[in-house]
CSV table of C-alpha atoms in Angstrom, one decimal:
chain,number,residue,atom,x,y,z
A,1,UNK,CA,242.6,143.9,191.7
A,2,UNK,CA,240.8,141.5,194.0
A,3,UNK,CA,240.0,142.1,197.6
A,4,UNK,CA,241.1,139.9,200.6
A,5,UNK,CA,239.7,136.4,200.8
A,6,UNK,CA,236.5,136.5,202.8
A,7,UNK,CA,237.3,133.3,204.7
A,8,UNK,CA,240.7,134.6,205.7
A,9,UNK,CA,239.2,137.9,206.9
A,10,UNK,CA,236.7,136.0,209.1
A,11,UNK,CA,239.4,133.7,210.4
A,12,UNK,CA,241.6,136.7,211.4
A,13,UNK,CA,238.6,138.3,213.0
A,14,UNK,CA,237.9,135.1,215.0
A,15,UNK,CA,241.6,134.9,216.1
A,16,UNK,CA,241.6,138.4,217.4
A,17,UNK,CA,238.3,138.0,219.1
A,18,UNK,CA,239.5,134.8,220.9
A,19,UNK,CA,242.8,136.5,222.0
A,20,UNK,CA,240.9,139.5,223.3
A,21,UNK,CA,238.5,137.1,225.2
A,22,UNK,CA,241.5,135.2,226.6
A,23,UNK,CA,243.1,138.3,228.0
A,24,UNK,CA,239.8,139.4,229.4
A,25,UNK,CA,239.6,136.1,231.3
A,26,UNK,CA,243.2,136.5,232.5
A,27,UNK,CA,242.5,140.0,233.8
A,28,UNK,CA,239.7,138.9,236.1
A,29,UNK,CA,241.6,135.8,237.4
A,30,UNK,CA,242.6,136.5,241.0
A,31,UNK,CA,245.7,134.3,240.8
A,32,UNK,CA,248.1,135.5,238.1
A,33,UNK,CA,249.7,132.0,237.9
A,34,UNK,CA,246.3,130.4,237.2
A,35,UNK,CA,245.7,133.1,234.6
A,36,UNK,CA,249.1,132.3,233.0
A,37,UNK,CA,248.3,128.6,232.9
A,38,UNK,CA,245.0,129.4,231.1
A,39,UNK,CA,246.9,131.7,228.7
A,40,UNK,CA,249.4,128.9,227.9
A,41,UNK,CA,246.9,126.2,227.4
A,42,UNK,CA,244.7,128.5,225.1
A,43,UNK,CA,247.6,129.6,223.0
A,44,UNK,CA,248.8,126.1,222.5
A,45,UNK,CA,245.3,125.0,221.4
A,46,UNK,CA,245.0,128.0,219.0
A,47,UNK,CA,248.5,127.5,217.6
A,48,UNK,CA,247.7,123.9,216.9
A,49,UNK,CA,244.2,124.2,215.4
A,50,UNK,CA,243.3,127.7,214.3
A,51,UNK,CA,243.5,128.7,210.6
A,52,UNK,CA,245.2,131.9,211.6
A,53,UNK,CA,247.9,130.2,213.6
A,54,UNK,CA,251.3,131.8,213.2
A,55,UNK,CA,252.8,128.4,212.6
A,56,UNK,CA,253.3,127.3,209.0
A,57,UNK,CA,250.6,124.9,208.0
A,58,UNK,CA,253.0,121.9,207.7
A,59,UNK,CA,254.3,122.5,211.3
A,60,UNK,CA,250.9,122.3,213.0
A,61,UNK,CA,250.4,118.6,213.0
A,62,UNK,CA,253.6,117.9,214.9
A,63,UNK,CA,253.2,120.9,217.2
A,64,UNK,CA,253.7,119.8,220.8
A,65,UNK,CA,253.3,123.2,222.6
A,66,UNK,CA,255.2,126.4,223.1
A,67,UNK,CA,258.1,126.5,225.5
A,68,UNK,CA,258.1,128.8,228.6
A,69,UNK,CA,260.1,129.6,231.7
A,70,UNK,CA,258.3,128.5,234.8
A,71,UNK,CA,256.0,131.1,236.2
A,72,UNK,CA,257.9,133.5,238.6
A,73,UNK,CA,255.9,136.2,240.4
A,74,UNK,CA,259.0,138.3,240.8
A,75,UNK,CA,258.6,139.3,237.2
A,76,UNK,CA,255.2,140.8,237.6
A,77,UNK,CA,254.8,144.5,238.6
A,78,UNK,CA,252.8,147.6,237.9
A,79,UNK,CA,254.5,150.3,235.9
A,80,UNK,CA,254.1,154.1,236.0
A,81,UNK,CA,253.8,155.7,232.6
A,82,UNK,CA,256.0,158.8,232.7
A,83,UNK,CA,254.9,161.1,229.9
A,84,UNK,CA,257.5,162.4,227.5
A,85,UNK,CA,257.7,164.5,224.4
A,86,UNK,CA,255.8,162.8,221.6
A,87,UNK,CA,258.2,161.4,219.1
A,88,UNK,CA,257.5,159.8,215.7
A,89,UNK,CA,259.7,156.8,215.1
A,90,UNK,CA,260.3,154.3,212.3
A,91,UNK,CA,261.2,151.0,214.1
A,92,UNK,CA,262.8,148.0,212.4
A,93,UNK,CA,260.7,145.0,211.3
A,94,UNK,CA,261.5,141.5,210.2
A,95,UNK,CA,260.8,142.6,206.7
A,96,UNK,CA,262.3,145.3,204.4
A,97,UNK,CA,260.3,148.3,205.5
A,98,UNK,CA,260.2,149.9,209.0
A,99,UNK,CA,256.9,150.6,210.9
A,100,UNK,CA,255.7,154.0,212.0
A,101,UNK,CA,255.0,154.4,215.7
A,102,UNK,CA,254.6,157.2,218.2
A,103,UNK,CA,256.5,157.2,221.5
A,104,UNK,CA,254.0,158.1,224.2
A,105,UNK,CA,256.1,157.9,227.3
A,106,UNK,CA,258.3,155.7,229.5
A,107,UNK,CA,257.1,152.8,231.7
A,108,UNK,CA,259.1,152.5,234.9
A,109,UNK,CA,258.9,149.5,237.2
A,110,UNK,CA,260.9,147.2,239.4
A,111,UNK,CA,261.0,143.4,238.8
A,112,UNK,CA,263.1,140.7,240.4
A,113,UNK,CA,265.1,143.4,242.2
A,114,UNK,CA,266.0,145.3,239.0
A,115,UNK,CA,264.8,148.7,237.9
A,116,UNK,CA,263.5,148.7,234.4
A,117,UNK,CA,262.5,151.4,232.0
A,118,UNK,CA,260.7,150.6,228.7
A,119,UNK,CA,259.4,153.1,226.1
A,120,UNK,CA,255.7,152.7,225.4
A,121,UNK,CA,254.6,153.2,221.8
A,122,UNK,CA,251.3,153.9,220.1
A,123,UNK,CA,250.8,152.0,216.8
A,124,UNK,CA,249.8,154.6,214.2
A,125,UNK,CA,250.0,152.4,211.1
A,126,UNK,CA,247.1,150.1,211.9
A,127,UNK,CA,244.3,150.5,214.4
A,128,UNK,CA,246.2,152.3,217.2
A,129,UNK,CA,247.0,150.7,220.5
A,130,UNK,CA,249.7,150.6,223.2
A,131,UNK,CA,252.7,148.5,222.1
A,132,UNK,CA,255.6,147.4,224.4
A,133,UNK,CA,258.3,145.3,222.7
A,134,UNK,CA,261.6,144.5,224.4
A,135,UNK,CA,264.8,142.6,224.0
A,136,UNK,CA,266.9,141.3,226.9
A,137,UNK,CA,270.1,139.5,227.7
A,138,UNK,CA,268.5,136.1,227.0
A,139,UNK,CA,267.8,137.0,223.4
A,140,UNK,CA,269.6,134.7,220.9
A,141,UNK,CA,270.3,132.2,223.7
A,142,UNK,CA,267.1,131.0,225.4
A,143,UNK,CA,264.7,133.4,223.8
A,144,UNK,CA,264.0,134.7,220.3
A,145,UNK,CA,266.9,136.8,219.2
A,146,UNK,CA,264.9,139.8,217.9
A,147,UNK,CA,263.0,140.2,221.1
A,148,UNK,CA,259.5,139.6,222.5
A,149,UNK,CA,256.3,141.5,223.2
A,150,UNK,CA,254.7,142.5,226.6
A,151,UNK,CA,251.7,144.4,225.3
A,152,UNK,CA,250.0,144.8,222.0
A,153,UNK,CA,246.6,146.2,222.9
A,154,UNK,CA,245.3,146.6,219.3
A,155,UNK,CA,245.5,142.8,219.1
A,156,UNK,CA,244.0,142.2,222.6
A,157,UNK,CA,247.3,141.6,224.5
A,158,UNK,CA,246.5,143.7,227.5
A,159,UNK,CA,246.9,142.8,231.2
A,160,UNK,CA,245.0,145.8,232.4
A,161,UNK,CA,245.8,148.4,235.1
A,162,UNK,CA,245.9,148.6,238.9
A,163,UNK,CA,245.4,151.9,240.7
A,164,UNK,CA,246.2,153.9,237.5
A,165,UNK,CA,249.4,151.9,236.8
A,166,UNK,CA,249.9,149.5,233.9
A,167,UNK,CA,250.3,145.8,234.7
A,168,UNK,CA,253.4,144.4,233.1
A,169,UNK,CA,254.1,140.7,233.7
A,170,UNK,CA,257.1,139.3,231.9
A,171,UNK,CA,255.7,135.8,232.4
A,172,UNK,CA,253.3,136.7,229.6
A,173,UNK,CA,256.0,137.9,227.3
A,174,UNK,CA,255.6,136.2,223.9
A,175,UNK,CA,257.3,135.9,220.6
A,176,UNK,CA,256.3,137.8,217.5
A,177,UNK,CA,254.7,135.8,214.7
A,178,UNK,CA,257.8,136.0,212.5
A,179,UNK,CA,259.7,133.8,215.0
A,180,UNK,CA,257.6,130.9,213.9
A,181,UNK,CA,257.3,131.5,210.2
A,182,UNK,CA,259.3,134.1,208.2
A,183,UNK,CA,256.2,134.7,206.1
A,184,UNK,CA,255.0,137.1,208.8
A,185,UNK,CA,256.4,140.6,209.1
A,186,UNK,CA,256.7,141.9,212.7
A,187,UNK,CA,257.9,145.1,214.4
A,188,UNK,CA,261.0,144.5,216.5
A,189,UNK,CA,262.3,146.0,219.7
A,190,UNK,CA,263.9,149.4,219.1
A,191,UNK,CA,267.3,150.3,220.7
A,192,UNK,CA,265.6,152.0,223.7
A,193,UNK,CA,263.9,148.8,224.8
A,194,UNK,CA,267.0,146.5,224.6
A,195,UNK,CA,267.7,145.7,228.2
A,196,UNK,CA,271.0,144.5,229.7
A,197,UNK,CA,269.4,142.2,232.2
A,198,UNK,CA,268.4,138.6,231.6
A,199,UNK,CA,264.6,138.2,231.9
A,200,UNK,CA,264.1,134.5,232.4
A,201,UNK,CA,260.3,134.7,232.2
A,202,UNK,CA,257.8,134.2,229.4
A,203,UNK,CA,258.1,132.4,226.1
A,204,UNK,CA,261.4,130.9,225.3
A,205,UNK,CA,262.9,129.1,222.3
């Protein structure tokens, strides 16, 4: 049995380092809209040029940039994490096998005049980290049908905290890698995080 290719390991390490650095720059930007523009531009560049881009290799040369809704500050808020009983779950993925996670609580917030509750999960199967996937009423129409991600801190996608509350900004919602290339296997939004409202913010189809 051979181990993983060394070049691929280093490329993946570089991708994660760059994403972590990007979110660190976004967190210290005083203007969230400017931080969002930086996030968009950096993601486009990495998708186009990085060896670990989620895009299939043949799609990179013609890649013209990811599509987003316009930035809307109404979709940014801080969320209180309400602790709950720890619960082991097996959530669906884009592949054949589910992924093991632990529910750590419920994030409650108000955005664009709507009260929202999202379960927060801890990824136990690789590395740990807070994970917040969701699916809303735009799914399958203007956004990816299986849902999007708000936070995945093990991979650096973390907007930080303010006064002990978690920053959630749906303008930074992004598609899982499997939306670009089915070769990737991604965890999908479980039933508790499937929202009835239309969140017209973040990455779109």
